[in-house]
XYZ file of C-alpha atoms in Angstrom:
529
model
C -13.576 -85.527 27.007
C -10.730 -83.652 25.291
C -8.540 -86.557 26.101
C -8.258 -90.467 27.738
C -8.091 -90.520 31.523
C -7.200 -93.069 33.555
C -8.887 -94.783 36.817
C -6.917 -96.699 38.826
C -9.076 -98.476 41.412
C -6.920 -99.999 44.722
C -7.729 -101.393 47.490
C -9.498 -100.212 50.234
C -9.054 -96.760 48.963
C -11.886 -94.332 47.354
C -11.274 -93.431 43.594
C -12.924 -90.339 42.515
C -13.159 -89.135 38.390
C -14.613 -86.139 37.524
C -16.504 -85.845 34.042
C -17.706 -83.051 32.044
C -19.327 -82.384 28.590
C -18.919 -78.767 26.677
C -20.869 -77.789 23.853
C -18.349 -77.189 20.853
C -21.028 -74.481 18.856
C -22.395 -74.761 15.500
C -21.396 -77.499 13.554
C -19.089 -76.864 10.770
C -19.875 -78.354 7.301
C -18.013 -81.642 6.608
C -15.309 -81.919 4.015
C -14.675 -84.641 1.196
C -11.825 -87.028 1.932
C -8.672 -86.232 1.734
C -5.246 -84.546 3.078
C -4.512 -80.498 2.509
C -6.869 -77.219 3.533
C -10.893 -77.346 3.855
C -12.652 -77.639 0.744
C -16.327 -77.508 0.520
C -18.180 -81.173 -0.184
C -20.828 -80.984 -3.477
C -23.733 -81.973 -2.424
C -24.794 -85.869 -3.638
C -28.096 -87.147 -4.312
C -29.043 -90.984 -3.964
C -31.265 -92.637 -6.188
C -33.739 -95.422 -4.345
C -32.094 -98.414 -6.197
C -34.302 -101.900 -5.936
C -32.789 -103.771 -2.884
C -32.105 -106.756 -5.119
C -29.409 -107.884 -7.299
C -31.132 -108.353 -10.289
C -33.950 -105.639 -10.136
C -33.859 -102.586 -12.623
C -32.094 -99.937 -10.945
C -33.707 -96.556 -10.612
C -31.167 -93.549 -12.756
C -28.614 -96.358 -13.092
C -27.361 -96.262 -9.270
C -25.784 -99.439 -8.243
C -27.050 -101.573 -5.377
C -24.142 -100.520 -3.186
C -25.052 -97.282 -2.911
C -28.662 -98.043 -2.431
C -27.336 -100.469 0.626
C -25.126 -97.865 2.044
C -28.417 -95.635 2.246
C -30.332 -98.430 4.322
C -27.921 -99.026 6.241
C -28.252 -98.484 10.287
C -27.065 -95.807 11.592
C -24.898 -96.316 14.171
C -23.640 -93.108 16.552
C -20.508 -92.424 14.733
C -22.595 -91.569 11.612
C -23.955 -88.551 13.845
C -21.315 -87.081 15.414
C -20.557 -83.489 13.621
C -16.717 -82.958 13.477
C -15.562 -80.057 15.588
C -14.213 -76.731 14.254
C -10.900 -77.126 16.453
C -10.339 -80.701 13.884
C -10.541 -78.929 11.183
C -8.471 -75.613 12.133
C -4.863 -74.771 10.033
C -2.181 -76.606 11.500
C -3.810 -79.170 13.677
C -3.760 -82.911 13.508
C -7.684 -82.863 11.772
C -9.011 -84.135 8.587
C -8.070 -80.532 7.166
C -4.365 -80.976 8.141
C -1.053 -83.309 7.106
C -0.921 -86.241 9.941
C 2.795 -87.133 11.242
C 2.297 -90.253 11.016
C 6.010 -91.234 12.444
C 4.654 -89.376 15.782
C 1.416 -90.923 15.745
C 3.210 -94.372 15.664
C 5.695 -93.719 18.840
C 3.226 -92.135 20.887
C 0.414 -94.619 20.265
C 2.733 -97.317 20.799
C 3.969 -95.778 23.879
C 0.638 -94.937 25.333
C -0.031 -98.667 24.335
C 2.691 -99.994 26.299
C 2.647 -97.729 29.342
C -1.450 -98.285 29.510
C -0.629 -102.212 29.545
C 2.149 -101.878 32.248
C -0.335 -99.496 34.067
C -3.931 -101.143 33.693
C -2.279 -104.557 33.993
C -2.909 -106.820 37.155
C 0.445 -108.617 37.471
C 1.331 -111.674 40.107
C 3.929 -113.282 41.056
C 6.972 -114.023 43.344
C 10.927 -113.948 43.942
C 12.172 -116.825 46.390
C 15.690 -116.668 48.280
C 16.863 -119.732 48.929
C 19.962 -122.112 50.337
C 20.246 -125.583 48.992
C 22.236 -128.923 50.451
C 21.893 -132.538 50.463
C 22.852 -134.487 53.630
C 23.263 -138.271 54.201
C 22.681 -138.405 57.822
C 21.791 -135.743 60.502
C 25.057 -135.188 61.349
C 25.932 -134.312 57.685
C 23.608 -131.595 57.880
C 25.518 -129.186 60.295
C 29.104 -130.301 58.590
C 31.404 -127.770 58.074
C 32.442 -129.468 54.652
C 28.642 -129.864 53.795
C 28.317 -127.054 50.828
C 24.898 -124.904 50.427
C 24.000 -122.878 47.627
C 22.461 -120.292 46.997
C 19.614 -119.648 44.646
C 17.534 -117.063 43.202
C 14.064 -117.761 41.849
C 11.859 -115.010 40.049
C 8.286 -115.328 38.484
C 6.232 -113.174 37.155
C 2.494 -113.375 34.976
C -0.689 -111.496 33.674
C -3.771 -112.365 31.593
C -3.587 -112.361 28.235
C -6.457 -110.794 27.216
C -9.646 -112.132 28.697
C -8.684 -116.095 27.507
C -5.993 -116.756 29.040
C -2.748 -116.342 30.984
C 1.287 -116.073 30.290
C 4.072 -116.459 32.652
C 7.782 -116.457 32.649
C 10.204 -117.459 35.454
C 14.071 -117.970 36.299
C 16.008 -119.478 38.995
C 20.092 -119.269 38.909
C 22.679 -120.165 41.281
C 26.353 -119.083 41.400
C 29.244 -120.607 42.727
C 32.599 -123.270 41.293
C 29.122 -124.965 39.182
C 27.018 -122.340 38.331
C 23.653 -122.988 36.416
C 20.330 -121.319 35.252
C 16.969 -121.760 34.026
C 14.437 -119.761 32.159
C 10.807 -120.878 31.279
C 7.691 -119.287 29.540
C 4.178 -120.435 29.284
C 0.870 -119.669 28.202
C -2.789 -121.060 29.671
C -6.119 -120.706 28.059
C -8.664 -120.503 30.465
C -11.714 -122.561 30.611
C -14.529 -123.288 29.743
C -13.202 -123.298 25.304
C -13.842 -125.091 22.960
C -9.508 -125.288 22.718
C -7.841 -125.185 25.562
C -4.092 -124.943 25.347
C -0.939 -124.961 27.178
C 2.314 -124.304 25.491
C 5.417 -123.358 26.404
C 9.384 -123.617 26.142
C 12.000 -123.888 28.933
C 15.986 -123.388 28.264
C 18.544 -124.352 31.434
C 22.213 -124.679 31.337
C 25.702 -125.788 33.523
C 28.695 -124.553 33.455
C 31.647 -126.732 35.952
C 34.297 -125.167 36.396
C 36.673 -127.278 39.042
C 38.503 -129.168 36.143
C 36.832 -132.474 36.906
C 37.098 -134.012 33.162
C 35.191 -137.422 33.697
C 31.835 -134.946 34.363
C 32.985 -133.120 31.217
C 33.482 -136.249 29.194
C 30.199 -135.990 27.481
C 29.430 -132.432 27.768
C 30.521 -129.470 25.056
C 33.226 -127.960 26.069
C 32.770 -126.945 30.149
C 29.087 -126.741 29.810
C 25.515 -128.503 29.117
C 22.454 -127.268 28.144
C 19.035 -128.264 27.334
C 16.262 -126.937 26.009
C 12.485 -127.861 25.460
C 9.221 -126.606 23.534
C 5.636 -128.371 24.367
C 2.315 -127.683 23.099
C -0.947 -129.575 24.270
C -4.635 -128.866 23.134
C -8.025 -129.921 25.218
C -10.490 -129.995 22.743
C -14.120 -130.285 23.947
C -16.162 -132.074 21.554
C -19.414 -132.113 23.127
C -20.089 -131.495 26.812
C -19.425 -135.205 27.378
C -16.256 -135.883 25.261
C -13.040 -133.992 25.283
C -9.669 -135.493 23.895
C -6.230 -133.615 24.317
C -3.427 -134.255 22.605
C 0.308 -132.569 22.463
C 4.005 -133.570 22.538
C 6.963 -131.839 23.514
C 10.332 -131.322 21.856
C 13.955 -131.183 23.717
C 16.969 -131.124 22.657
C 20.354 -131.897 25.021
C 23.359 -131.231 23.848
C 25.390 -133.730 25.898
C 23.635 -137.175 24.084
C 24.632 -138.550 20.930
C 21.187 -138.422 19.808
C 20.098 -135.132 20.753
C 16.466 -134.967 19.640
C 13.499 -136.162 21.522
C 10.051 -136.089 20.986
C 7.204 -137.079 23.636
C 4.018 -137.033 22.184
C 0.494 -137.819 24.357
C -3.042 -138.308 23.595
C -5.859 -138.921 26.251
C -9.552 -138.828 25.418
C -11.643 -138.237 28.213
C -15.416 -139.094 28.820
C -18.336 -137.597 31.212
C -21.247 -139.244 31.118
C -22.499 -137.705 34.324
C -21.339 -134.931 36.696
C -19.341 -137.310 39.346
C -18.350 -139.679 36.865
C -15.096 -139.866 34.245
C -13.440 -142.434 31.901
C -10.158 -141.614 30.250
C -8.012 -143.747 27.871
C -3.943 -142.179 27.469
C -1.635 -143.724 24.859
C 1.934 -141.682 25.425
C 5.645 -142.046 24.120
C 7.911 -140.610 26.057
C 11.823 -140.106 26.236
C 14.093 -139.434 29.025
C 17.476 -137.943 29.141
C 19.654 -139.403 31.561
C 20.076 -136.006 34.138
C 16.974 -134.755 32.947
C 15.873 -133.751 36.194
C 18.442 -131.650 36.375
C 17.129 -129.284 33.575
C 13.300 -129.700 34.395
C 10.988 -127.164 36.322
C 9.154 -128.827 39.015
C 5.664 -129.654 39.047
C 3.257 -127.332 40.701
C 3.730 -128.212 43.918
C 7.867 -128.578 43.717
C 10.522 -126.118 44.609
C 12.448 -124.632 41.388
C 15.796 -125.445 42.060
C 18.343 -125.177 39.140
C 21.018 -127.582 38.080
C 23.014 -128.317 41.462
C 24.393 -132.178 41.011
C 26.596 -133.617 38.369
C 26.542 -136.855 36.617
C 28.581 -139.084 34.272
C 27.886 -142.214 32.389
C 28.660 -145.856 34.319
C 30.675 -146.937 31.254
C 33.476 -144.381 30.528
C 33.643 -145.562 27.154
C 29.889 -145.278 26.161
C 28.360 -142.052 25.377
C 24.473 -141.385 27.035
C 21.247 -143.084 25.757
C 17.919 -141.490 26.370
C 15.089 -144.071 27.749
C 11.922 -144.813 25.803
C 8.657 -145.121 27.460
C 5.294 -146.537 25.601
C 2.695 -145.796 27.955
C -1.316 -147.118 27.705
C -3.582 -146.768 29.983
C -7.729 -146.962 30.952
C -8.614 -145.137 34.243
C -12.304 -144.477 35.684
C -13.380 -142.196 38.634
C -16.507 -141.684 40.556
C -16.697 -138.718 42.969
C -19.057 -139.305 46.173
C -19.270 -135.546 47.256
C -15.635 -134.603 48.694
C -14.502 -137.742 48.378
C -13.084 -139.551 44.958
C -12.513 -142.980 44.092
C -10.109 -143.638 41.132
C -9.519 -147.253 39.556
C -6.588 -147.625 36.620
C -4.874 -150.192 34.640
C -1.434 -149.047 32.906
C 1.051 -151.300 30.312
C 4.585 -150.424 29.904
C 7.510 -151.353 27.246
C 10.501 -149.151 28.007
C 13.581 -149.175 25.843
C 17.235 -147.967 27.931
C 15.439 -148.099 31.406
C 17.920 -145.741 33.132
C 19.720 -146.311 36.361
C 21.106 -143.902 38.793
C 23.345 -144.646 41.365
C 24.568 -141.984 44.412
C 27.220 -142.392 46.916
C 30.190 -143.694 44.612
C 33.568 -142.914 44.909
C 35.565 -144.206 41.872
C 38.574 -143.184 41.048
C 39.013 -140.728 38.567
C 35.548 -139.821 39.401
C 33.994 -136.861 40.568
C 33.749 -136.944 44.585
C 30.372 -138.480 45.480
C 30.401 -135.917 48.301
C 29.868 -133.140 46.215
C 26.336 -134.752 44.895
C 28.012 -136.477 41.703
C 26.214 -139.456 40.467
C 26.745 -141.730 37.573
C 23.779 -143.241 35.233
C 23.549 -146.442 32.884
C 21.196 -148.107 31.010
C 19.616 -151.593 32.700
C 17.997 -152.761 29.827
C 14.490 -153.625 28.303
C 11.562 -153.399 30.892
C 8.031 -154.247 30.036
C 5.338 -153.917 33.118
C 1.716 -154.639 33.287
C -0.285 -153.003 36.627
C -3.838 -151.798 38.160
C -3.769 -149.059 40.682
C -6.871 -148.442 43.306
C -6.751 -144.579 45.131
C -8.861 -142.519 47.173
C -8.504 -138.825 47.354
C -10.761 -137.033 49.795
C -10.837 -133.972 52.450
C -9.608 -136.373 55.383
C -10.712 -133.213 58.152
C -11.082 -129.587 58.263
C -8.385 -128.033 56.076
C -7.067 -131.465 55.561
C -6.512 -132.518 52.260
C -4.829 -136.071 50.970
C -5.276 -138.623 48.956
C -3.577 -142.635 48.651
C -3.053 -144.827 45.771
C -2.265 -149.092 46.139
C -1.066 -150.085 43.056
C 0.044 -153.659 41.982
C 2.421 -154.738 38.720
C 4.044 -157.714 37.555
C 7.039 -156.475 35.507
C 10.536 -157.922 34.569
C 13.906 -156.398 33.219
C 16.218 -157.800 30.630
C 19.959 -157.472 30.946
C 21.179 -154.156 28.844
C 24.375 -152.774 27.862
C 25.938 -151.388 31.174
C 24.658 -154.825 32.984
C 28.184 -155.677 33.608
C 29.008 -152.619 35.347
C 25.966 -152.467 37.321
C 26.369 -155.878 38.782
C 29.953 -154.669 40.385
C 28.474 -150.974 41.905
C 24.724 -152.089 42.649
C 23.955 -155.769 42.075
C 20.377 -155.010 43.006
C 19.849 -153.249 40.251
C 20.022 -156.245 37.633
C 16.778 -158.513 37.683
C 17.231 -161.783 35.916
C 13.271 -162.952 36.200
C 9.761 -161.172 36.778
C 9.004 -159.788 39.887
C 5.756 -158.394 41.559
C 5.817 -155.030 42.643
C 3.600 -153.502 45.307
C 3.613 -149.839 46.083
C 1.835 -147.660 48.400
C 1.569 -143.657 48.179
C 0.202 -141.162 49.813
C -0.168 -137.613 50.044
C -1.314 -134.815 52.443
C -1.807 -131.082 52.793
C -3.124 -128.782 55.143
C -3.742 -125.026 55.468
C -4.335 -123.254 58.400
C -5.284 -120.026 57.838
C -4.969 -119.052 61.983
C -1.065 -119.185 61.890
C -0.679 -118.501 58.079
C 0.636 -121.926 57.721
C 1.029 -124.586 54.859
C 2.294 -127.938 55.259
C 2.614 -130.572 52.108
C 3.652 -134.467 52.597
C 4.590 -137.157 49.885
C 5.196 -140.634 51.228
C 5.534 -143.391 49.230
C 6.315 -147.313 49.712
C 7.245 -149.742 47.201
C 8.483 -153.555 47.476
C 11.229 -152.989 44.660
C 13.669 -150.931 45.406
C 17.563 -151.762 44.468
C 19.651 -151.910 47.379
C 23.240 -150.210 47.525
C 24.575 -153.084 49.880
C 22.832 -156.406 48.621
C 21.955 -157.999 45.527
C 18.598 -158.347 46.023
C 15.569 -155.356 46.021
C 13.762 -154.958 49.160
C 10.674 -152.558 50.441
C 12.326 -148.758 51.176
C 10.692 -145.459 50.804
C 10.817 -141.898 49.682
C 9.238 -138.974 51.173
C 8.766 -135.089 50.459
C 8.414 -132.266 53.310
C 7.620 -128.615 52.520
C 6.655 -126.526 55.082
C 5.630 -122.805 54.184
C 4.808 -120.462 57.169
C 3.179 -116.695 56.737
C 5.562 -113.771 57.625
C 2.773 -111.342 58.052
C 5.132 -108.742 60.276
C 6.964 -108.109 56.871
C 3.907 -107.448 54.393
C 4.208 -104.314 52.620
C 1.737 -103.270 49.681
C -0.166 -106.350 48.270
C 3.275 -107.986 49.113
C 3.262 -111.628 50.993
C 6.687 -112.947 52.571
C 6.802 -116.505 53.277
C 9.584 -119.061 54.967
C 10.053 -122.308 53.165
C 11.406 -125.352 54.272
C 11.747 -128.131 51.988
C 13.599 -132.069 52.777
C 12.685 -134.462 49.961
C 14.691 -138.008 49.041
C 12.775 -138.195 45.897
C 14.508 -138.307 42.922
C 12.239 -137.478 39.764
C 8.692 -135.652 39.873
C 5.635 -138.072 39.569
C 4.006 -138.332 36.298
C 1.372 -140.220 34.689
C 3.797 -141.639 32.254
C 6.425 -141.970 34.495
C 8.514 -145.460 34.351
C 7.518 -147.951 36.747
C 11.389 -148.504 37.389
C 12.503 -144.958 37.141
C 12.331 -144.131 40.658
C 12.722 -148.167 41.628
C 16.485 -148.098 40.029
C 17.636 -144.825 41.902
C 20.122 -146.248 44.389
C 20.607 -144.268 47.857
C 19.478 -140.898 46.792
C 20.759 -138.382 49.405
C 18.563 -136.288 51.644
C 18.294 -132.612 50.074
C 17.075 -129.843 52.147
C 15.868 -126.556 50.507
C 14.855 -123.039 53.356
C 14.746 -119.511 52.709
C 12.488 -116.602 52.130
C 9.421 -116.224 49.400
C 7.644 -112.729 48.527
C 4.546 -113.041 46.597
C 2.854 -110.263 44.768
């Protein structure tokens, strides 16, 4: 063809290309290397050379040349140049090559063929954000709701793997963003690797100096870089390994490092051991600056936060994790048995709902954090996880530790604002969470629940910690009446009291020591490409 066409194939829709060969004439004699006019090539004879490196070569040829002789032909050897190459003035072997214009077209053709050819996904959310104590708080006039804009966007990466890159910002008297980019390798590899950075940063500006106190200048910002590696030995053995890197600029010691390793093994199809050893470290208002799990809503930096001390400046929280887990799948259904030990350093405590003077208003979601102290926890967990009916998902984990906490720094102020927060002997723990999610692909609709129940949570009104809950509601429904394209719309509806996203490594006291977390509701509009 005398030049690259393109198909583009769509959708229940017929693509037609038409091709065509023409016969260029007699082939033209080809010309020795080189740049100016046509010059006739001298004719070259080839000596048969022994095929060995230390035979007697035949007129003194070298072995290269005899290789180069017996060397397969492939079709590019064949092809005989055409005349229209070779004519004065064109861009052939017999003319000067621009090679500035060869570099901006090819790299435009490159570009435009890759924004073309590529099959990009993704999605842009609308959305309005509060936080409510009690139903009545909800419809408040004073109750404020923000607004947020969420954008995502990814493609392959060549045939291995996958790269995205989202943002969500919101905009009003404390106005905040976040950015994030990742990369997936696909399986089955050898290496499979996730990496990734994520950058997010506040800006207050109502003049509220005890927020500000440990923040530079009117703003904070935080940033992180991970990279983790699943490397498959043998089809029985994998181990991955990683750590991630962030850096916030509000703690005296901004740097911390989270490294994991996990080694996983298969002995059989329905059967899997795994052994984790993990550091990790936790900056008080971290969640603030995180993106959500998979199954969370990205909503940017919306709450502030100041230390309980006034005079002490923020310390991150230290986690050493271990743990030995086993599961054994019984066709849909998946039993999962784990034992976990725990020495944190700083636990952190967050407490909502306080109105101290010279504070931030507690009505405008500002929340103050301390350190309780060392904890040190020893557990076993049981869980199912299973396909409960039809388009019914969900899953529920009993787990069991004896932990205690010593008394820390900030003890003195936490025994005034939550007493309940301060344990002065070992405790059991029992917890109970569950999880559910359904599809129902008749009214387009998508509904995820999170319960969980634990025996020690701290109390905002008593000294002691008592059995309370936490739940997460998301509701997405189909808007099929404004589909356009390959363009979905959704509805969301979000109302979660959970404080941090789950983790493996997570604290067993993280989400204990979060004192009357308010209610915050998340609805508006998704479009997914």
């Amino acid at each position: 063809a005398p030049r690259a066409q393109t198909i583009q194939i769509l959708t229940s829709t017929r693509s037609t290309a038409n091709l065509s060969l023409r016969h260029e004439g007699a082939a033209p004699a080809v010309v020795a290397a080189g740049f100016g006019g046509a010059v006739e090539a001298a004719p070259v004879t080839v000596a048969e050379p022994s095929p060995s490196a230390g035979a007697e070569h035949d007129g003194g040829v070298s072995e290269t040349a005899w290789r180069v002789r017996h060397a397969r032909v492939s079709v590019l050897k064949d092809v005989d140049i055409p005349g229209a190459l070779l004519a004065e003035g064109g861009h052939g072997l017999g003319a000067p090559i621009d090679l500035v214009e060869w570099a901006v077209l090819g790299s435009t053709k490159t570009a435009t063929a890759y924004l073309t050819e590529t099959s990009f996904t993704g999605q842009f959310n609308l959305l309005t954000a509060g936080s409510f104590d009690t139903p009545q708080e909800l419809f408040a006039s004073n109750n404020s709701a923000r607004n947020i804009a969420f954008g995502r966007v990814s493609a392959p990466a060549g045939s291995r793997g996958d790269w995205s890159l989202s943002g969500a910002l919101t905009q009003s008297d404390f106005s905040s963003w976040i950015v994030a980019g990742a990369y997936n390798s696909h399986a089955p590899a050898t290496h499979r690797y996730d990496v990734g950075l994520n950058f997010a940063t506040a800006r207050y500006d109502n003049g509220n100096l005890p927020m500000l106190r440990e923040a530079s200048g009117s703003s904070r910002n935080a940033s992180m870089v991970y990279g983790y590696d699943t490397y498959t030995l043998s089809p029985i053995l994998a181990v991955a390994y990683g750590a991630t890197y962030a850096n916030y600029d509000y703690l005296e010691n901004r740097n911390l490092v989270s490294p994991r390793v996990e080694m996983t093994l298969t002995p059989s199809a329905n059967v899997r051991v795994s052994a984790a050893a993990a550091r990790r470290e936790l900056a008080p208002g971290a969640e603030e600056f995180l993106p959500p799990s998979d199954s969370g809503v990205w909503v940017p930096m919306q709450r502030t936060f100041s230390a309980v001390d006034p005079n002490n400046r923020f310390n991150a929280e230290a986690i050493a994790h271990e743990e030995i887990a086993a599961e054994r799948d019984f066709g849909q259904t998946t039993v999962a048995l784990r034992a976990f030990h725990q020495q944190v350093d700083n636990q952190l405590v967050t407490i909502f709902g306080l109105d101290v003077p010279g504070q931030p208003t507690a009505a405008s979601g500002h929340y103050v954090v301390g350190n309780a102290g060392e904890a040190e926890a020893l557990g076993y967990a049981a869980g199912v996880r299973t396909l409960i009916a039809d388009r019914v998902h969900g899953e529920i984990e009993y787990s069991f530790a004896q932990a205690s906490l010593s008394a820390g720094r900030d003890s003195r102020y936490l025994l005034v604002l939550a007493p309940s927060t301060v344990r002065d002997k070992a405790e059991n723990i029992h917890s109970v969470q569950g999880r559910v999610e359904t599809d129902v692909p008749e009214t387009s609709t998508r509904v995820l629940v999170l319960y969980r129940v634990s025996t020690g949570f701290a109390k905002a009104d008593t000294d002691r910690s008592g059995i309370d809950s936490r739940f997460d509601v998301q509701v997405r429904q189909s808007l099929p009446f404004m589909n356009f394209s390959n363009a979905r719309w959704e509805m969301l509806v979000a109302v979660r009291n959970f404080f941090r996203e789950a983790a493996t490594d997570q604290a067993i006291y993280d989400e204990l020591l979060v004192v009357k977390p308010p209610k915050r509701v998340v609805g508006g509009v998704t479009m997914r490409f």
